[in-house]
Amino acid sequence: MSNPKMKKYSLILFFSILLMACGTQKKLIQTRNTANQYYYQKQYDSAYANYQRLIDTYEAKNMPPDAEIYAAAGKSLFYAGQKAKGIEYLNTAEQHGFEDEQSLFIKISYYQSIDNLSKEITTLEKYVRQYPDGPNIKEVYRRCFITGWQSKNYQSSLTYYNKLSTEDKNKKENLEIAYNLYQKIGSNDDANTIAEKLYQLDSENLIGLNYKALSTYNEVEKEYVAAIKAYEAKKTNSSYKIMRTKVQALAPKYRQARDLYLKLYNKYKRPGDAAYLARIYTRLNDPQTAKKYDNLSKK
């Protein structure tokens, strides 16, 4: 026969435990709400303190906290300036099955800041796979473009260059990378198109100015050589007069090439530019200046 007193005690104990559990759960919910409130108010130190309190409570009871709590603690730490520790929490959240768009983008930012190229690339690729329409996809594409260049994955880098916005594509620093990428894969026409854009954007830019000077010189030199060959094929008085007329008409183009190479040489002092100037001054019948630049080309 059951003891009424024991039965009554058991019921009291059961309801006491139930009330305690309910009270603990209510307290955890309140702590989480407080942490969230601090987070949305950008009071990240206070937000982290409350998230950590939640984590400690769960772990003390041998209960795994919601993985999102680890992520929230990590984000709070990251934005509070404790970036390395914040990343540790974000990685813990990932191990427990939670990694949202913001977590991935934070990791991308962090790995870039510490110059960990391999981890940044891995995280960028993951972002592209999981969040192709994510709010930060434009910046992710830009980083994919740059890290592709840095890691010598040239074709991949060009793929992402073509995904950039028109504004980003036409930024000088991105055009310079694109120029080098096209040269690396042997696409000279595309490289020249980029170089022309760089010159139009900034006439002092080395890539653009170098392209403009060389293309101007090559164009006029081609016409000069053609005129000489046409004369040598016949070597008549008539063909000589025609050749002289054509060669004299090329002087303005040679002067244009001269001015471009003078700008290059005066700014960068490259012997190769002095060599081009020596040839140009020879064509302009100025042997004294041609000799000067010939000497400079050998220094």
C-alpha positions as a Python dict, from the first residue, in 0.01 Angstrom:
ca = {
    (1, 'M'): (0, 0, 0),
    (2, 'S'): (144, 336, -103),
    (3, 'N'): (235, 598, 156),
    (4, 'P'): (17, 910, 110),
    (5, 'K'): (286, 1133, 262),
    (6, 'M'): (554, 1004, 23),
    (7, 'K'): (319, 1046, -272),
    (8, 'K'): (250, 1405, -171),
    (9, 'Y'): (623, 1474, -128),
    (10, 'S'): (701, 1330, -472),
    (11, 'L'): (440, 1552, -633),
    (12, 'I'): (577, 1859, -454),
    (13, 'L'): (933, 1769, -563),
    (14, 'F'): (821, 1715, -925),
    (15, 'F'): (643, 2049, -944),
    (16, 'S'): (936, 2223, -774),
    (17, 'I'): (1178, 2085, -1034),
    (18, 'L'): (935, 2179, -1309),
    (19, 'L'): (906, 2533, -1174),
    (20, 'M'): (1283, 2561, -1143),
    (21, 'A'): (1327, 2440, -1501),
    (22, 'C'): (1067, 2684, -1623),
    (23, 'G'): (1237, 2961, -1426),
    (24, 'T'): (1577, 2874, -1571),
    (25, 'Q'): (1436, 2860, -1923),
    (26, 'K'): (1267, 3196, -1873),
    (27, 'K'): (1595, 3343, -1749),
    (28, 'L'): (1782, 3207, -2052),
    (29, 'I'): (1526, 3358, -2286),
    (30, 'Q'): (1554, 3694, -2108),
    (31, 'T'): (1936, 3684, -2130),
    (32, 'R'): (1921, 3605, -2498),
    (33, 'N'): (1674, 3885, -2563),
    (34, 'T'): (1898, 4125, -2373),
    (35, 'A'): (2202, 4011, -2573),
    (36, 'N'): (2013, 4055, -2900),
    (37, 'Q'): (1900, 4401, -2796),
    (38, 'Y'): (2257, 4508, -2717),
    (39, 'Y'): (2374, 4362, -3049),
    (40, 'Y'): (2117, 4553, -3256),
    (41, 'Q'): (2209, 4868, -3065),
    (42, 'K'): (2573, 4801, -3164),
    (43, 'Q'): (2679, 4774, -2801),
    (44, 'Y'): (2891, 4476, -2890),
    (45, 'D'): (3084, 4435, -2564),
    (46, 'S'): (2761, 4413, -2366),
    (47, 'A'): (2607, 4185, -2627),
    (48, 'Y'): (2902, 3947, -2605),
    (49, 'A'): (2891, 3943, -2224),
    (50, 'N'): (2531, 3825, -2234),
    (51, 'Y'): (2589, 3570, -2511),
    (52, 'Q'): (2882, 3432, -2313),
    (53, 'R'): (2662, 3409, -2003),
    (54, 'L'): (2419, 3200, -2207),
    (55, 'I'): (2696, 2974, -2333),
    (56, 'D'): (2837, 2926, -1982),
    (57, 'T'): (2494, 2838, -1843),
    (58, 'Y'): (2429, 2577, -2111),
    (59, 'E'): (2775, 2426, -2084),
    (60, 'A'): (2751, 2408, -1703),
    (61, 'K'): (2443, 2192, -1746),
    (62, 'N'): (2617, 1979, -2014),
    (63, 'M'): (2364, 2106, -2266),
    (64, 'P'): (2485, 2222, -2608),
    (65, 'P'): (2369, 2579, -2671),
    (66, 'D'): (2203, 2676, -2994),
    (67, 'A'): (2483, 2705, -3253),
    (68, 'E'): (2349, 3047, -3349),
    (69, 'I'): (2447, 3173, -3002),
    (70, 'Y'): (2812, 3091, -3075),
    (71, 'A'): (2780, 3282, -3403),
    (72, 'A'): (2619, 3581, -3231),
    (73, 'A'): (2898, 3585, -2970),
    (74, 'G'): (3156, 3568, -3249),
    (75, 'K'): (3002, 3855, -3443),
    (76, 'S'): (2983, 4065, -3126),
    (77, 'L'): (3352, 4004, -3051),
    (78, 'F'): (3452, 4074, -3410),
    (79, 'Y'): (3271, 4406, -3420),
    (80, 'A'): (3404, 4491, -3073),
    (81, 'G'): (3756, 4463, -3212),
    (82, 'Q'): (3847, 4117, -3081),
    (83, 'K'): (3858, 3975, -3432),
    (84, 'A'): (4066, 3661, -3383),
    (85, 'K'): (3857, 3546, -3087),
    (86, 'G'): (3540, 3630, -3279),
    (87, 'I'): (3652, 3405, -3565),
    (88, 'E'): (3708, 3120, -3316),
    (89, 'Y'): (3344, 3146, -3207),
    (90, 'L'): (3224, 3163, -3567),
    (91, 'N'): (3420, 2846, -3643),
    (92, 'T'): (3265, 2680, -3338),
    (93, 'A'): (2921, 2777, -3468),
    (94, 'E'): (3011, 2625, -3805),
    (95, 'Q'): (3120, 2301, -3634),
    (96, 'H'): (2779, 2291, -3466),
    (97, 'G'): (2602, 2335, -3799),
    (98, 'F'): (2541, 2710, -3825),
    (99, 'E'): (2707, 2949, -4071),
    (100, 'D'): (2504, 3231, -4224),
    (101, 'E'): (2588, 3485, -4493),
    (102, 'Q'): (2715, 3741, -4243),
    (103, 'S'): (2946, 3488, -4076),
    (104, 'L'): (3103, 3399, -4410),
    (105, 'F'): (3153, 3762, -4508),
    (106, 'I'): (3313, 3840, -4171),
    (107, 'K'): (3555, 3551, -4224),
    (108, 'I'): (3641, 3680, -4572),
    (109, 'S'): (3718, 4022, -4426),
    (110, 'Y'): (3928, 3869, -4148),
    (111, 'Y'): (4135, 3639, -4370),
    (112, 'Q'): (4202, 3930, -4603),
    (113, 'S'): (4317, 4146, -4311),
    (114, 'I'): (4569, 3885, -4192),
    (115, 'D'): (4680, 3805, -4550),
    (116, 'N'): (4575, 3440, -4535),
    (117, 'L'): (4516, 3400, -4907),
    (118, 'S'): (4429, 3029, -4910),
    (119, 'K'): (4162, 3060, -4639),
    (120, 'E'): (4021, 3374, -4798),
    (121, 'I'): (3989, 3201, -5137),
    (122, 'T'): (3823, 2894, -4980),
    (123, 'T'): (3573, 3115, -4797),
    (124, 'L'): (3507, 3328, -5105),
    (125, 'E'): (3430, 3017, -5310),
    (126, 'K'): (3197, 2894, -5037),
    (127, 'Y'): (3014, 3230, -5031),
    (128, 'V'): (2965, 3221, -5410),
    (129, 'R'): (2823, 2868, -5391),
    (130, 'Q'): (2591, 2929, -5097),
    (131, 'Y'): (2488, 3293, -5147),
    (132, 'P'): (2503, 3377, -5522),
    (133, 'D'): (2247, 3652, -5460),
    (134, 'G'): (2385, 3757, -5122),
    (135, 'P'): (2394, 4125, -5021),
    (136, 'N'): (2775, 4128, -5039),
    (137, 'I'): (2813, 3935, -5366),
    (138, 'K'): (2957, 4235, -5556),
    (139, 'E'): (3239, 4274, -5305),
    (140, 'V'): (3291, 3896, -5305),
    (141, 'Y'): (3325, 3900, -5685),
    (142, 'R'): (3580, 4182, -5654),
    (143, 'R'): (3785, 3984, -5403),
    (144, 'C'): (3759, 3670, -5620),
    (145, 'F'): (3900, 3875, -5908),
    (146, 'I'): (4190, 4007, -5701),
    (147, 'T'): (4272, 3683, -5519),
    (148, 'G'): (4262, 3496, -5851),
    (149, 'W'): (4532, 3732, -5979),
    (150, 'Q'): (4734, 3698, -5657),
    (151, 'S'): (4716, 3317, -5668),
    (152, 'K'): (4799, 3310, -6043),
    (153, 'N'): (4462, 3158, -6131),
    (154, 'Y'): (4436, 3392, -6426),
    (155, 'Q'): (4136, 3249, -6611),
    (156, 'S'): (3929, 3239, -6293),
    (157, 'S'): (4031, 3596, -6214),
    (158, 'L'): (3914, 3712, -6558),
    (159, 'T'): (3584, 3530, -6510),
    (160, 'Y'): (3520, 3735, -6198),
    (161, 'Y'): (3644, 4054, -6363),
    (162, 'N'): (3364, 4013, -6616),
    (163, 'K'): (3115, 3981, -6329),
    (164, 'L'): (3211, 4318, -6182),
    (165, 'S'): (2988, 4621, -6217),
    (166, 'T'): (3078, 4866, -6494),
    (167, 'E'): (3196, 5110, -6231),
    (168, 'D'): (3429, 4856, -6071),
    (169, 'K'): (3557, 4732, -6406),
    (170, 'N'): (3667, 5083, -6499),
    (171, 'K'): (3851, 5162, -6177),
    (172, 'K'): (4218, 5219, -6252),
    (173, 'E'): (4351, 4956, -6010),
    (174, 'N'): (4117, 4692, -6155),
    (175, 'L'): (4199, 4786, -6514),
    (176, 'E'): (4569, 4745, -6438),
    (177, 'I'): (4512, 4393, -6306),
    (178, 'A'): (4289, 4308, -6603),
    (179, 'Y'): (4559, 4430, -6843),
    (180, 'N'): (4817, 4201, -6683),
    (181, 'L'): (4571, 3909, -6682),
    (182, 'Y'): (4505, 3940, -7056),
    (183, 'Q'): (4877, 3957, -7121),
    (184, 'K'): (4937, 3646, -6911),
    (185, 'I'): (4689, 3442, -7115),
    (186, 'G'): (4814, 3586, -7445),
    (187, 'S'): (4503, 3788, -7531),
    (188, 'N'): (4690, 4091, -7668),
    (189, 'D'): (4392, 4262, -7833),
    (190, 'D'): (4200, 4263, -7505),
    (191, 'A'): (4512, 4383, -7322),
    (192, 'N'): (4550, 4671, -7570),
    (193, 'T'): (4184, 4768, -7525),
    (194, 'I'): (4240, 4789, -7150),
    (195, 'A'): (4562, 4988, -7198),
    (196, 'E'): (4378, 5240, -7415),
    (197, 'K'): (4115, 5279, -7142),
    (198, 'L'): (4389, 5339, -6887),
    (199, 'Y'): (4543, 5608, -7105),
    (200, 'Q'): (4208, 5781, -7150),
    (201, 'L'): (4150, 5761, -6775),
    (202, 'D'): (4497, 5885, -6679),
    (203, 'S'): (4749, 5999, -6941),
    (204, 'E'): (5027, 5959, -6682),
    (205, 'N'): (4947, 5594, -6610),
    (206, 'L'): (5250, 5377, -6694),
    (207, 'I'): (5056, 5098, -6869),
    (208, 'G'): (4840, 5340, -7068),
    (209, 'L'): (5121, 5579, -7157),
    (210, 'N'): (5356, 5296, -7251),
    (211, 'Y'): (5090, 5146, -7480),
    (212, 'K'): (5009, 5480, -7641),
    (213, 'A'): (5374, 5564, -7704),
    (214, 'L'): (5460, 5223, -7847),
    (215, 'S'): (5149, 5195, -8064),
    (216, 'T'): (5204, 5548, -8200),
    (217, 'Y'): (5567, 5471, -8280),
    (218, 'N'): (5490, 5132, -8438),
    (219, 'E'): (5218, 5283, -8656),
    (220, 'V'): (5436, 5561, -8799),
    (221, 'E'): (5741, 5335, -8827),
    (222, 'K'): (5537, 5087, -9028),
    (223, 'E'): (5442, 5365, -9272),
    (224, 'Y'): (5806, 5480, -9294),
    (225, 'V'): (5936, 5130, -9369),
    (226, 'A'): (5664, 5077, -9631),
    (227, 'A'): (5761, 5402, -9807),
    (228, 'I'): (6131, 5304, -9813),
    (229, 'K'): (6053, 4954, -9943),
    (230, 'A'): (5831, 5096, -10217),
    (231, 'Y'): (6120, 5315, -10336),
    (232, 'E'): (6379, 5036, -10315),
    (233, 'A'): (6157, 4812, -10525),
    (234, 'K'): (6185, 5055, -10822),
    (235, 'K'): (6464, 5304, -10741),
    (236, 'T'): (6350, 5560, -10999),
    (237, 'N'): (6352, 5936, -10970),
    (238, 'S'): (5975, 5934, -10961),
    (239, 'S'): (5958, 5673, -10683),
    (240, 'Y'): (6224, 5866, -10487),
    (241, 'K'): (6015, 6183, -10497),
    (242, 'I'): (5709, 5988, -10384),
    (243, 'M'): (5909, 5833, -10099),
    (244, 'R'): (6043, 6173, -9985),
    (245, 'T'): (5693, 6321, -9986),
    (246, 'K'): (5557, 6032, -9780),
    (247, 'V'): (5847, 6038, -9531),
    (248, 'Q'): (5823, 6415, -9478),
    (249, 'A'): (5449, 6380, -9416),
    (250, 'L'): (5525, 6141, -9130),
    (251, 'A'): (5710, 6405, -8925),
    (252, 'P'): (5402, 6511, -8719),
    (253, 'K'): (5337, 6149, -8620),
    (254, 'Y'): (5701, 6102, -8519),
    (255, 'R'): (5680, 6417, -8310),
    (256, 'Q'): (5370, 6277, -8141),
    (257, 'A'): (5559, 5956, -8061),
    (258, 'R'): (5855, 6167, -7944),
    (259, 'D'): (5641, 6364, -7700),
    (260, 'L'): (5493, 6045, -7554),
    (261, 'Y'): (5835, 5884, -7508),
    (262, 'L'): (5977, 6204, -7359),
    (263, 'K'): (5697, 6195, -7102),
    (264, 'L'): (5780, 5832, -7026),
    (265, 'Y'): (6154, 5886, -7005),
    (266, 'N'): (6133, 6200, -6794),
    (267, 'K'): (5905, 6027, -6546),
    (268, 'Y'): (6055, 5677, -6528),
    (269, 'K'): (6411, 5712, -6668),
    (270, 'R'): (6396, 5375, -6843),
    (271, 'P'): (6681, 5302, -7086),
    (272, 'G'): (6438, 5136, -7327),
    (273, 'D'): (6244, 5460, -7365),
    (274, 'A'): (6570, 5645, -7439),
    (275, 'A'): (6640, 5390, -7715),
    (276, 'Y'): (6307, 5468, -7880),
    (277, 'L'): (6381, 5840, -7855),
    (278, 'A'): (6717, 5786, -8029),
    (279, 'R'): (6538, 5618, -8321),
    (280, 'I'): (6270, 5885, -8337),
    (281, 'Y'): (6521, 6175, -8339),
    (282, 'T'): (6708, 5995, -8616),
    (283, 'R'): (6389, 5988, -8823),
    (284, 'L'): (6341, 6359, -8746),
    (285, 'N'): (6691, 6435, -8879),
    (286, 'D'): (6828, 6545, -8542),
    (287, 'P'): (7146, 6334, -8509),
    (288, 'Q'): (7284, 6527, -8211),
    (289, 'T'): (6977, 6461, -7991),
    (290, 'A'): (6956, 6107, -8126),
    (291, 'K'): (7313, 6045, -8004),
    (292, 'K'): (7229, 6190, -7662),
    (293, 'Y'): (6944, 5944, -7610),
    (294, 'D'): (7143, 5660, -7758),
    (295, 'N'): (7403, 5719, -7486),
    (296, 'L'): (7129, 5736, -7220),
    (297, 'S'): (6986, 5406, -7343),
    (298, 'K'): (7312, 5232, -7251),
    (299, 'K'): (7321, 5350, -6889),
}
